[in-house]
Coordinates of C-alpha atoms in Angstrom, one line a residue:
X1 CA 69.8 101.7 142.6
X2 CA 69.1 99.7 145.2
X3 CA 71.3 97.0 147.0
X4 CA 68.7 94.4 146.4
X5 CA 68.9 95.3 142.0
X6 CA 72.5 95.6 142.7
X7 CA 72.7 91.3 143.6
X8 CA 70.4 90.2 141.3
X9 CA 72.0 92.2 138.5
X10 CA 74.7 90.7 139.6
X11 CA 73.7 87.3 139.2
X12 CA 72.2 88.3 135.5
X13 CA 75.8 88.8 134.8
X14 CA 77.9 86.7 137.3
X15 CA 79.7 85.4 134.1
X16 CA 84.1 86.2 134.4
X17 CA 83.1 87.7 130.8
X18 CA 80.8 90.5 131.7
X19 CA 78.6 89.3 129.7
X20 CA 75.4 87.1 129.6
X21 CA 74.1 84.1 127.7
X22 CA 70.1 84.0 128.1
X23 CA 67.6 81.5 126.8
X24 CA 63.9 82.6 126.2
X25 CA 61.1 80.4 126.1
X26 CA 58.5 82.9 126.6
X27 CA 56.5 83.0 123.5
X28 CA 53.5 82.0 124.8
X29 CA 50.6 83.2 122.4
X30 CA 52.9 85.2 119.5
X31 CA 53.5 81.5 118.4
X32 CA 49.8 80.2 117.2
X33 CA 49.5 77.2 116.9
X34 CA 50.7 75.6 119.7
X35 CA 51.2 71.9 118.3
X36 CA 54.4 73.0 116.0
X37 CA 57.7 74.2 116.0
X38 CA 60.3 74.2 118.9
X39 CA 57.4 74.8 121.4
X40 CA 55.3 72.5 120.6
X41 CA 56.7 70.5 123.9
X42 CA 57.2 73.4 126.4
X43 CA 58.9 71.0 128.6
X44 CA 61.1 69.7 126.3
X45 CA 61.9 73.1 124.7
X46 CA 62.9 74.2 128.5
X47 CA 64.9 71.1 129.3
X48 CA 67.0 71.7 125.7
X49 CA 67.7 75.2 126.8
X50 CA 68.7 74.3 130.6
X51 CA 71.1 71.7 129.0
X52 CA 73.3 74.8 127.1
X53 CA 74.0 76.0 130.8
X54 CA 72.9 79.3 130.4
X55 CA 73.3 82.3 132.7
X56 CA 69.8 82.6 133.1
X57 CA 66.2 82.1 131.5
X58 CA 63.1 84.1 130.9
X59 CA 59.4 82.4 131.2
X60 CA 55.7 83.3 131.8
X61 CA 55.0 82.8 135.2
X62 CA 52.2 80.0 134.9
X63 CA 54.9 78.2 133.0
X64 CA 57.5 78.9 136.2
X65 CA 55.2 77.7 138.5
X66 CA 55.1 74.6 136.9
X67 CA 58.5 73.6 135.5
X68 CA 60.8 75.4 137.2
X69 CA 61.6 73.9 140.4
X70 CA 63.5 71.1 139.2
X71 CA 65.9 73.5 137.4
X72 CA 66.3 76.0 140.8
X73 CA 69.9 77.1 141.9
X74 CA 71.1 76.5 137.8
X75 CA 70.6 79.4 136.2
X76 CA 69.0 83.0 137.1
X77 CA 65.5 83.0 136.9
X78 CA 63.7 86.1 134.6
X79 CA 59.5 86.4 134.8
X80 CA 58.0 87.2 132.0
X81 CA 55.1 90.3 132.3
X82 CA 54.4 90.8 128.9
X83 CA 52.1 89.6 126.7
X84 CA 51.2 90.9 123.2
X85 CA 51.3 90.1 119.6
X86 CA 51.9 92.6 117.4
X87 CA 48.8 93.1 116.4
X88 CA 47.6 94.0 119.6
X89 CA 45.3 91.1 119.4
X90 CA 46.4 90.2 122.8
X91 CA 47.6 92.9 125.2
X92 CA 48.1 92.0 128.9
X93 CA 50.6 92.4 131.6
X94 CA 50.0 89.3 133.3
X95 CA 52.9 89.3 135.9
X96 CA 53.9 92.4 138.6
X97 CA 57.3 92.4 140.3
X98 CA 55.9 91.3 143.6
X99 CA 54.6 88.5 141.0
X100 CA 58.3 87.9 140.3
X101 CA 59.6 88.2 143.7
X102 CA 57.0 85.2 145.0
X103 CA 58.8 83.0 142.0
X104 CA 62.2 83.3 144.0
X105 CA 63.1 85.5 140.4
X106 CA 66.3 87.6 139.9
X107 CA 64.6 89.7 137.5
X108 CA 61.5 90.8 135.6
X109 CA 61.3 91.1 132.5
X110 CA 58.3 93.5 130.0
X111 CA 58.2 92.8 126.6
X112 CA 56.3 95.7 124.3
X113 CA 56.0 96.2 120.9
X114 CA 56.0 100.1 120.3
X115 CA 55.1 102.6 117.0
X116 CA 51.6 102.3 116.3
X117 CA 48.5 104.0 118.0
X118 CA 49.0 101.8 121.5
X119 CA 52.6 102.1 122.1
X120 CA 51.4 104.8 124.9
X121 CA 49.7 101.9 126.5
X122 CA 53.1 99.6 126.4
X123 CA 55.6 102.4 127.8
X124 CA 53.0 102.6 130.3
X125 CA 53.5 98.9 131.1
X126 CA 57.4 99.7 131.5
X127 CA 57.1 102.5 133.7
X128 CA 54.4 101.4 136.4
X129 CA 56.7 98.3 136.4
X130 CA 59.5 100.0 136.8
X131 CA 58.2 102.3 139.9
X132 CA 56.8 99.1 141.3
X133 CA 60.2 97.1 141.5
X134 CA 62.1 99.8 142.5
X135 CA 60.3 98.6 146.1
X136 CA 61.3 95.3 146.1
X137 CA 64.7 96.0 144.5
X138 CA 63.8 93.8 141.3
X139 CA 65.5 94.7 138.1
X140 CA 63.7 95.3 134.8
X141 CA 64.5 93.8 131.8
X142 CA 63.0 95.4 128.5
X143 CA 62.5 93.5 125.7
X144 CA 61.1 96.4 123.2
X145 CA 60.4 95.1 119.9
X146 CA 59.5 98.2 117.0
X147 CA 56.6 97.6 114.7
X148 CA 55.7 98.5 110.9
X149 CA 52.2 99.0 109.7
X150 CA 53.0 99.6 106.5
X151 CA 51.4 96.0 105.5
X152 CA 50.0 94.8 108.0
X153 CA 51.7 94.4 111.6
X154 CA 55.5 93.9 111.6
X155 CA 58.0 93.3 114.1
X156 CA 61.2 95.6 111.9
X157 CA 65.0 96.3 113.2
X158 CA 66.3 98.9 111.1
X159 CA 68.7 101.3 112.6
X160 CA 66.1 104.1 113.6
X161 CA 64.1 102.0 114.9
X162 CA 66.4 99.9 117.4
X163 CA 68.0 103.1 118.3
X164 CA 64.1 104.6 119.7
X165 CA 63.5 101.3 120.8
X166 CA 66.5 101.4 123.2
X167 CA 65.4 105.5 123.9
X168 CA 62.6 103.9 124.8
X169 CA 63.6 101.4 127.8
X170 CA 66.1 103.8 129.8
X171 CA 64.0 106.8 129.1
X172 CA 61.9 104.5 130.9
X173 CA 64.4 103.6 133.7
X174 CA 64.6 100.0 132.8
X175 CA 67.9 98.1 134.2
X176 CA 68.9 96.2 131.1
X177 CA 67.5 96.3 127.6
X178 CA 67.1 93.7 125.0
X179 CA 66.4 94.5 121.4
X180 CA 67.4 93.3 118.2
X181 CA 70.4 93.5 116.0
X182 CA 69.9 95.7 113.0
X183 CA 72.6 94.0 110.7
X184 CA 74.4 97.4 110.8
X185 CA 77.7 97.3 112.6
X186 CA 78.1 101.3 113.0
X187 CA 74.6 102.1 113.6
X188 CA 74.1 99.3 116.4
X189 CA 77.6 100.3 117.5
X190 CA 76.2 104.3 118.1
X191 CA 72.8 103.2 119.5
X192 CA 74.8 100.9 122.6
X193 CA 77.7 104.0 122.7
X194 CA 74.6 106.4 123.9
X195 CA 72.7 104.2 125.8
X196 CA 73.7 104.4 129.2
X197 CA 72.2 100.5 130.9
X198 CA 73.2 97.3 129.9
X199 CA 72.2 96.2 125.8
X200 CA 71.6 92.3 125.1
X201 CA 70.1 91.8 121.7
X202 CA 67.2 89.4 120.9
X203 CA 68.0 85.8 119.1
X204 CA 65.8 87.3 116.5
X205 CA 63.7 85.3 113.6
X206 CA 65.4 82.2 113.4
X207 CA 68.8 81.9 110.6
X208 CA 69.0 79.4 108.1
X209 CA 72.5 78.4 109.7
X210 CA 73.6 78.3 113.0
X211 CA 76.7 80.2 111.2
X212 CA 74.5 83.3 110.8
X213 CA 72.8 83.4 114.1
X214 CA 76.4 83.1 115.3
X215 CA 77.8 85.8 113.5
X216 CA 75.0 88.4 114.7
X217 CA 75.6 87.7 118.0
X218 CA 79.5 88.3 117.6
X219 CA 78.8 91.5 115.4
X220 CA 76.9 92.6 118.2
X221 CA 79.1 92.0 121.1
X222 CA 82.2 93.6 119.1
X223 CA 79.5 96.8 119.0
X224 CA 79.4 96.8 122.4
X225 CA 76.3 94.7 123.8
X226 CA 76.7 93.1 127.1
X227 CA 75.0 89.2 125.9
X228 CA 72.3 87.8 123.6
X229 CA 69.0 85.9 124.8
X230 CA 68.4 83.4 122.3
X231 CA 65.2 81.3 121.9
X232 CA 64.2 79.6 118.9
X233 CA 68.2 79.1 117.3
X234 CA 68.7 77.3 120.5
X235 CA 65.1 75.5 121.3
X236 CA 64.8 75.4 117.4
X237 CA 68.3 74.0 116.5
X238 CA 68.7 70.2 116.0
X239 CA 71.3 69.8 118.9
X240 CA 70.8 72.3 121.2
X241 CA 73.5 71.8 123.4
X242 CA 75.9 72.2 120.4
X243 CA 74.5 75.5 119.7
X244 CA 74.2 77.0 123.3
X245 CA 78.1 76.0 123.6
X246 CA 78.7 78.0 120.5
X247 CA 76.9 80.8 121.8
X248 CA 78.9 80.5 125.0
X249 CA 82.0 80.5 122.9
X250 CA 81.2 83.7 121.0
X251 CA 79.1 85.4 124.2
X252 CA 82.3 84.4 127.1
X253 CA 85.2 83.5 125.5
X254 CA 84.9 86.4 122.2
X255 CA 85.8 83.4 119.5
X256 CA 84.6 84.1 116.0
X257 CA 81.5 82.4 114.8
X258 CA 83.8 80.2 112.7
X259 CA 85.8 79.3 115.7
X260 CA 83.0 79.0 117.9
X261 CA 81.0 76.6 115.8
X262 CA 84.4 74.6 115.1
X263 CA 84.4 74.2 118.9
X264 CA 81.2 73.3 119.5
X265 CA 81.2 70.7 116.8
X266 CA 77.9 71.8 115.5

């Protein structure tokens, strides 16, 4: 590893804790329609997240270029390559790591989806962008999401298929990997034992309570992950800044869901 992926993990995880508190607000197209939900105001969606101080944030590079300056120097800055839904309906890598390292970014980040007849294509994605960071000493993030075609295309997190999902990103040489939590304590406890780069697990679909989101998160940092990167129970919450500091209190400090969302007032 480079000295260059050395400082900029660094400053993915410059927290006391060890661990990180992300926000993600880069959907893009998996969303639809663009005039609902939490992203219906990109902006505002961004300027939400930035005001739950969090360690850093991922976002599509046309989105960067455009309303990121203002929030320079106050968290870590992730680019966004990928860009699929799962449907392969879109499939593009619209962002390289010289892409990344042009945006002033700490890190790049690839989602894929994999299972199904193009997951070739996506671990392809993570490799080339792999091999092309390693030259500008720019970490990769993986957010690797598994699919189910059982009824159509769906994004699943059962235990098997977190645990190849994860196979997947450091088989791949990716620097940190984010997936999601399966709801299984032991099984997600054996999948970050084994895997030997940093585990951050997706927000996920959004919880009815703040409670539950909560809860995940603390499961999954007693089983050994490193963070979360949360989007839509932080953009999508009614008071943002209450949740983020609940997520700080469960991500940083190791209170309980119940004590962090006693804190946070939320």
């Amino acid at each position: 590893m480079s000295l260059g992926t050395k400082v900029r993990l660094a400053r993915l995880f410059s927290h006391p804790s060890g661990n990180l508190f992300g926000g993600a607000v880069d959907h893009f197209v998996g969303y639809g329609d663009v005039r609902k939900g939490g992203l219906a105001d990109l902006p505002g969606a961004l300027a939400r997240v930035m005001a739950g101080k969090p360690d850093y944030v991922s976002i599509q590079p046309g989105a960067a270029r455009h309303l990121w300056p203002q929030y320079a120097g106050k968290a870590a800055l992730v680019i966004q390559a990928g860009c699929f839904t799962p449907d392969d309906r879109i499939s593009e890598l619209i962002a390289t790591p010289e892409d990344a390292v042009r945006a002033g970014a700490d890190a790049l980040a690839v989602a894929i989806p994999v299972r199904g007849a193009t997951e070739g294509k996506y671990i392809r994605w993570l490799t080339d962008s792999v091999n092309a960071a390693a030259r500008y000493g720019m970490p990769v993030v993986a957010h690797i999401y598994p699919r189910d075609f059982t009824d159509g295309a769906k994004i699943v997190f059962t235990p098997d298929e977190i645990a190849y999902a994860a196979r997947i990103g450091y088989e791949s040489g990716v620097d940190v990997i984010k997936i999601g939590y399966t709801g299984d304590f032991e099984s997600f406890q054996e999948t970050v034992r084994t895997c030997p780069v940093p585990v951050v697990i997706a927000g996920g679909p959004k919880t009815d309570t703040l409670l539950g989101a909560l809860q995940q998160t603390a499961d999954a940092i007693r089983a050994g992950a490193r963070g979360a990167v949360v989007g839509r129970n932080l953009w999508g919450h009614g008071d943002p800044q209450k949740a983020a500091l609940a997520f700080r209190g469960v991500i940083h400090d190791g209170l309980s869901a119940q004590e962090a969302l006693a804190k946070a007032g939320a």
